[in-house]
Structures are given as C-alpha cells and as structure tokens.
Amino acid sequence: MPLPLEFESDAQLHVAAVDGIQRPRTRGVIGHRVRSSDVRVTRRAGLPVVDPVSTWCQLGELLELDDLIAVGDYIVSGRPTSSGREPALAALSDLHGAVMRRAGRRGVKRVESALTQIRTGVDSRRETILRLLLLRADLPEPAINRRAYADDGTYLGKPDLSYPELKIAFEYEGDGHRTDARQFRRDIARHERFEDACWRVFRVTARDLYQDCENFISRVRRAIAQRS
C-alpha cells in the first residue's frame, strides 16, 4: 500500500493482540490491542496478518486524510502492470461494510470521511493527491485514467487525470520520468500527440502539489476559462 515516506521507512513491526491477550513489548515491535470483531486475518508467507480492509481501517488512527484516501484508492483499484491491472485487494463495498462494523471506534470518523472520496482505477498515490488538490480548489472532478482520442478517432493516450470535454489533461511526472531515457522519450512523443490534437497538457511535479500549488491551480483555472 502506498504510504507517506515516514511510514515506508519505518522498520518497526506492528503486532496486534486480540481480545485481551497481552500485547507484545519488545524492541522493534509496536504492540496493539484489538477486538476480533474489528479485524479479519489472512495468511501471507505462512504468517497470520490483518487483511487489507482491516489494515485500512486501522490506518485511520495514524494517517492524515489524504494519505488514507490514497491507500483506499490503491485497495479498490489494483496495482497497474505492463499488461493491465492486478485484481483489486477489495471492493469499495468491503470498505463500507468494515466502516459500519467499526462504528464508535477510534479513528472511524476519518475513515468515514475518506470513504466518500475513494475512487477506482487509480494508478498512484500522487495521482490521488493531485485529484484531491483540484477538488478542494472547487474545480470539477476529473476523469481518472480515461483513454483520450483525437477528433479523427486516433488514440492519443491515457492521461492520469483529464477534463475530456475541454481537452485538458494532467500527467504526474516523478523523477523516474526524467532519469529513465526510454520513459523520457515516450513522454515526449505522447505529449506531442496531445498537442497536435489541440489538448492542453499539464505536466505536474511534486512542486506543483506541495510547494507552489496556488500558482498551479491558477494556471488550471485560466485553462478551463479559455476552453470553456
């Protein structure tokens, strides 16, 4: 699941003690006490682990709202692959059911709020953050990974987010897009295809999301106004 860097780099192991069993206290381990009714257990590499839906609910106590939504998007979307997409870890209805079962528990308000903003077909955490940035600026909700075509039917590509009716596309570009020569060439070719078809393409970076978001949103507003 895509987590913020401080969680990705945390080497501590979280262990849950169920129904009153003494939670573990030892170096490198964080113990938790949980009710068996709140979690479902599966096995991975022969070890009992909390299933993805229960894990998402538990993360409601730890993550900020946007990060919790990003994890939810990942769970219901399935990991993208070169040949398509892996099966989703769970359905949105599974998350709904788990939240209902946790009524009154710690962190449930945050997961309830996240639940209404989770979407399927999402490819990355930064894609989620970008979508939320647009929505919180009172801009229209963009289409997610929708195939785009030129007026003559030529396939252009599948932008991360888009306003198809306005021919506006958003592509998030991390460092991999810059340092991978093959990816860099593909990005240039795709960008030219969109431009030839009169699309406005925003090539979004981390700076747009976190440091200069007001300027980025202003640019998007101008593009929407011009194309409307």
CSV table of C-alpha atoms in Angstrom, one decimal:
chain,number,residue,atom,x,y,z
A,1,MET,CA,0.0,0.0,0.0
A,2,PRO,CA,1.4,3.5,-0.8
A,3,LEU,CA,2.3,5.2,2.5
A,4,PRO,CA,4.0,8.5,3.3
A,5,LEU,CA,7.8,8.3,3.4
A,6,GLU,CA,8.0,8.4,7.2
A,7,PHE,CA,5.9,5.2,7.3
A,8,GLU,CA,7.6,3.5,4.3
A,9,SER,CA,11.0,3.9,6.0
A,10,ASP,CA,9.8,2.8,9.5
A,11,ALA,CA,11.3,-0.6,10.3
A,12,GLN,CA,9.2,-1.3,13.4
A,13,LEU,CA,6.9,-4.2,13.3
A,14,HIS,CA,3.3,-3.7,14.4
A,15,VAL,CA,1.8,-6.7,16.2
A,16,ALA,CA,-1.9,-7.0,17.2
A,17,ALA,CA,-3.0,-8.8,20.3
A,18,VAL,CA,-6.6,-10.0,20.0
A,19,ASP,CA,-9.4,-10.0,22.7
A,20,GLY,CA,-7.4,-9.2,25.8
A,21,ILE,CA,-4.2,-11.1,25.1
A,22,GLN,CA,-1.2,-9.2,26.5
A,23,ARG,CA,0.2,-7.0,23.7
A,24,PRO,CA,3.9,-7.6,23.0
A,25,ARG,CA,6.5,-5.2,24.4
A,26,THR,CA,9.9,-5.7,22.9
A,27,ARG,CA,12.5,-3.7,21.0
A,28,GLY,CA,11.5,-3.0,17.3
A,29,VAL,CA,7.8,-4.0,17.9
A,30,ILE,CA,4.8,-1.8,18.5
A,31,GLY,CA,2.0,-3.7,20.2
A,32,HIS,CA,-1.7,-3.1,19.7
A,33,ARG,CA,-4.8,-4.5,21.4
A,34,VAL,CA,-7.7,-5.1,19.0
A,35,ARG,CA,-11.1,-6.8,19.1
A,36,SER,CA,-11.5,-9.9,16.9
A,37,SER,CA,-14.7,-8.4,15.6
A,38,ASP,CA,-12.7,-5.5,14.2
A,39,VAL,CA,-10.2,-7.4,12.1
A,40,ARG,CA,-10.1,-10.3,9.6
A,41,VAL,CA,-7.0,-12.3,9.4
A,42,THR,CA,-5.4,-13.9,6.3
A,43,ARG,CA,-2.0,-15.6,5.7
A,44,ARG,CA,0.9,-14.3,3.8
A,45,ALA,CA,4.2,-16.3,3.6
A,46,GLY,CA,2.7,-18.6,6.2
A,47,LEU,CA,2.2,-15.8,8.7
A,48,PRO,CA,-1.1,-14.5,10.1
A,49,VAL,CA,-1.6,-10.9,9.0
A,50,VAL,CA,-4.5,-8.5,9.1
A,51,ASP,CA,-6.3,-8.3,5.8
A,52,PRO,CA,-6.2,-5.2,3.6
A,53,VAL,CA,-9.6,-3.8,4.6
A,54,SER,CA,-8.9,-4.2,8.3
A,55,THR,CA,-5.5,-2.6,7.8
A,56,TRP,CA,-7.0,0.4,6.0
A,57,CYS,CA,-9.4,0.9,8.9
A,58,GLN,CA,-6.6,0.7,11.4
A,59,LEU,CA,-4.6,3.3,9.4
A,60,GLY,CA,-7.4,5.7,10.2
A,61,GLU,CA,-5.7,6.2,13.6
A,62,LEU,CA,-2.3,7.0,12.0
A,63,LEU,CA,-2.6,8.7,8.6
A,64,GLU,CA,-3.8,12.1,7.5
A,65,LEU,CA,-6.9,12.1,5.5
A,66,ASP,CA,-5.4,12.5,2.0
A,67,ASP,CA,-2.9,9.6,2.7
A,68,LEU,CA,-5.8,7.4,3.9
A,69,ILE,CA,-7.7,8.2,0.7
A,70,ALA,CA,-4.7,7.2,-1.3
A,71,VAL,CA,-4.4,3.9,0.4
A,72,GLY,CA,-8.2,3.3,-0.2
A,73,ASP,CA,-7.8,4.1,-3.9
A,74,TYR,CA,-5.0,1.5,-4.1
A,75,ILE,CA,-7.0,-1.2,-2.4
A,76,VAL,CA,-10.0,-0.8,-4.7
A,77,SER,CA,-8.1,-0.2,-7.9
A,78,GLY,CA,-5.5,-2.9,-8.1
A,79,ARG,CA,-1.8,-2.4,-8.9
A,80,PRO,CA,-1.2,-1.3,-12.6
A,81,THR,CA,1.1,-3.6,-14.6
A,82,SER,CA,2.6,-3.5,-18.1
A,83,SER,CA,-0.2,-5.8,-19.2
A,84,GLY,CA,-3.2,-4.3,-17.4
A,85,ARG,CA,-4.0,-4.3,-13.7
A,86,GLU,CA,-3.8,-6.8,-10.9
A,87,PRO,CA,-7.1,-7.8,-9.2
A,88,ALA,CA,-8.2,-5.2,-6.5
A,89,LEU,CA,-7.4,-6.2,-2.9
A,90,ALA,CA,-11.0,-5.4,-2.0
A,91,ALA,CA,-14.2,-3.8,-3.3
A,92,LEU,CA,-15.5,-0.4,-2.2
A,93,SER,CA,-18.5,-2.2,-0.7
A,94,ASP,CA,-16.0,-4.2,1.5
A,95,LEU,CA,-14.6,-0.9,2.9
A,96,HIS,CA,-18.2,0.3,3.5
A,97,GLY,CA,-19.0,-2.8,5.5
A,98,ALA,CA,-15.8,-2.6,7.6
A,99,VAL,CA,-16.5,1.0,8.5
A,100,MET,CA,-20.1,0.2,9.6
A,101,ARG,CA,-18.7,-2.6,11.8
A,102,ARG,CA,-16.3,-0.1,13.5
A,103,ALA,CA,-18.9,2.4,14.5
A,104,GLY,CA,-17.8,4.3,17.6
A,105,ARG,CA,-14.2,3.0,17.4
A,106,ARG,CA,-11.1,5.3,17.5
A,107,GLY,CA,-10.3,6.8,14.1
A,108,VAL,CA,-13.7,5.9,12.5
A,109,LYS,CA,-14.6,9.5,11.7
A,110,ARG,CA,-11.5,9.8,9.5
A,111,VAL,CA,-12.2,6.6,7.6
A,112,GLU,CA,-15.8,7.6,7.1
A,113,SER,CA,-14.7,10.9,5.6
A,114,ALA,CA,-12.1,9.1,3.4
A,115,LEU,CA,-14.7,6.6,2.2
A,116,THR,CA,-16.7,9.2,0.3
A,117,GLN,CA,-13.6,10.3,-1.6
A,118,ILE,CA,-12.2,6.9,-2.7
A,119,ARG,CA,-12.2,6.2,-6.4
A,120,THR,CA,-11.4,3.1,-8.6
A,121,GLY,CA,-9.0,2.9,-11.5
A,122,VAL,CA,-6.3,5.0,-9.7
A,123,ASP,CA,-2.6,4.3,-10.6
A,124,SER,CA,-0.6,6.1,-8.0
A,125,ARG,CA,-0.6,7.9,-4.7
A,126,ARG,CA,0.4,11.2,-6.3
A,127,GLU,CA,-2.5,10.8,-8.7
A,128,THR,CA,-4.8,10.8,-5.7
A,129,ILE,CA,-3.2,13.8,-4.2
A,130,LEU,CA,-3.5,15.7,-7.5
A,131,ARG,CA,-7.2,14.8,-7.8
A,132,LEU,CA,-7.9,16.0,-4.2
A,133,LEU,CA,-6.0,19.3,-4.9
A,134,LEU,CA,-8.2,20.0,-7.8
A,135,LEU,CA,-11.4,19.2,-6.0
A,136,ARG,CA,-10.5,21.2,-2.9
A,137,ALA,CA,-10.0,24.2,-5.2
A,138,ASP,CA,-13.6,23.8,-6.2
A,139,LEU,CA,-12.7,22.6,-9.7
A,140,PRO,CA,-14.7,19.9,-11.5
A,141,GLU,CA,-13.8,16.3,-10.6
A,142,PRO,CA,-11.5,15.0,-13.3
A,143,ALA,CA,-11.8,11.7,-15.2
A,144,ILE,CA,-9.3,9.1,-14.0
A,145,ASN,CA,-7.1,7.3,-16.5
A,146,ARG,CA,-9.6,7.6,-19.3
A,147,ARG,CA,-8.5,6.9,-22.8
A,148,ALA,CA,-8.2,10.0,-25.0
A,149,TYR,CA,-8.8,10.3,-28.7
A,150,ALA,CA,-8.3,13.0,-31.4
A,151,ASP,CA,-11.2,14.3,-33.3
A,152,ASP,CA,-10.4,11.8,-36.1
A,153,GLY,CA,-10.5,8.9,-33.7
A,154,THR,CA,-6.7,8.5,-33.3
A,155,TYR,CA,-5.8,7.1,-29.9
A,156,LEU,CA,-3.7,9.7,-28.0
A,157,GLY,CA,-3.0,8.0,-24.7
A,158,LYS,CA,-4.5,7.6,-21.2
A,159,PRO,CA,-3.7,10.7,-19.1
A,160,ASP,CA,-3.6,10.3,-15.3
A,161,LEU,CA,-6.5,12.8,-15.0
A,162,SER,CA,-8.4,14.8,-17.6
A,163,TYR,CA,-11.3,17.0,-18.5
A,164,PRO,CA,-12.1,15.3,-21.8
A,165,GLU,CA,-14.8,17.8,-22.8
A,166,LEU,CA,-12.3,20.6,-22.5
A,167,LYS,CA,-9.3,18.7,-23.9
A,168,ILE,CA,-7.3,19.3,-20.7
A,169,ALA,CA,-5.0,16.5,-19.4
A,170,PHE,CA,-2.9,16.1,-16.3
A,171,GLU,CA,0.2,13.9,-16.2
A,172,TYR,CA,2.2,13.5,-12.9
A,173,GLU,CA,5.9,13.2,-13.6
A,174,GLY,CA,8.1,11.9,-10.9
A,175,ASP,CA,11.9,11.6,-11.1
A,176,GLY,CA,11.6,8.3,-13.0
A,177,HIS,CA,10.1,10.2,-16.0
A,178,ARG,CA,13.3,12.3,-16.1
A,179,THR,CA,16.0,9.7,-15.4
A,180,ASP,CA,14.7,6.8,-17.4
A,181,ALA,CA,15.7,7.6,-21.1
A,182,ARG,CA,13.1,5.3,-22.6
A,183,GLN,CA,10.3,6.7,-20.4
A,184,PHE,CA,11.5,10.2,-21.2
A,185,ARG,CA,11.2,9.6,-25.0
A,186,ARG,CA,7.8,8.1,-24.6
A,187,ASP,CA,6.6,11.1,-22.6
A,188,ILE,CA,7.8,13.5,-25.3
A,189,ALA,CA,6.1,11.5,-28.1
A,190,ARG,CA,2.8,11.3,-26.2
A,191,HIS,CA,2.9,15.0,-25.2
A,192,GLU,CA,3.4,15.9,-28.9
A,193,ARG,CA,0.4,13.7,-29.9
A,194,PHE,CA,-1.8,15.5,-27.4
A,195,GLU,CA,-0.6,18.9,-28.6
A,196,ASP,CA,-1.2,18.0,-32.2
A,197,ALA,CA,-4.8,17.2,-31.3
A,198,CYS,CA,-5.1,20.6,-29.6
A,199,TRP,CA,-5.1,19.3,-26.0
A,200,ARG,CA,-3.7,21.4,-23.1
A,201,VAL,CA,-1.4,19.1,-21.1
A,202,PHE,CA,-0.3,19.9,-17.6
A,203,ARG,CA,3.0,18.1,-16.7
A,204,VAL,CA,2.6,18.1,-12.9
A,205,THR,CA,5.5,17.7,-10.5
A,206,ALA,CA,5.8,17.4,-6.7
A,207,ARG,CA,6.4,21.2,-6.5
A,208,ASP,CA,3.0,21.8,-8.0
A,209,LEU,CA,1.4,19.6,-5.4
A,210,TYR,CA,3.2,20.7,-2.3
A,211,GLN,CA,5.1,24.0,-2.8
A,212,ASP,CA,3.6,26.0,-5.5
A,213,CYS,CA,0.0,24.7,-5.6
A,214,GLU,CA,-1.7,28.2,-5.7
A,215,ASN,CA,0.2,29.1,-8.9
A,216,PHE,CA,-0.6,25.6,-10.3
A,217,ILE,CA,-4.4,26.0,-9.5
A,218,SER,CA,-4.4,29.5,-11.1
A,219,ARG,CA,-3.0,28.1,-14.3
A,220,VAL,CA,-5.6,25.4,-14.4
A,221,ARG,CA,-8.4,27.9,-13.8
A,222,ARG,CA,-7.1,30.0,-16.7
A,223,ALA,CA,-7.0,27.0,-19.0
A,224,ILE,CA,-10.6,26.0,-18.0
A,225,ALA,CA,-11.8,29.5,-18.6
A,226,GLN,CA,-10.2,29.8,-22.0
A,227,ARG,CA,-11.5,26.4,-23.1
A,228,SER,CA,-15.0,26.9,-21.7
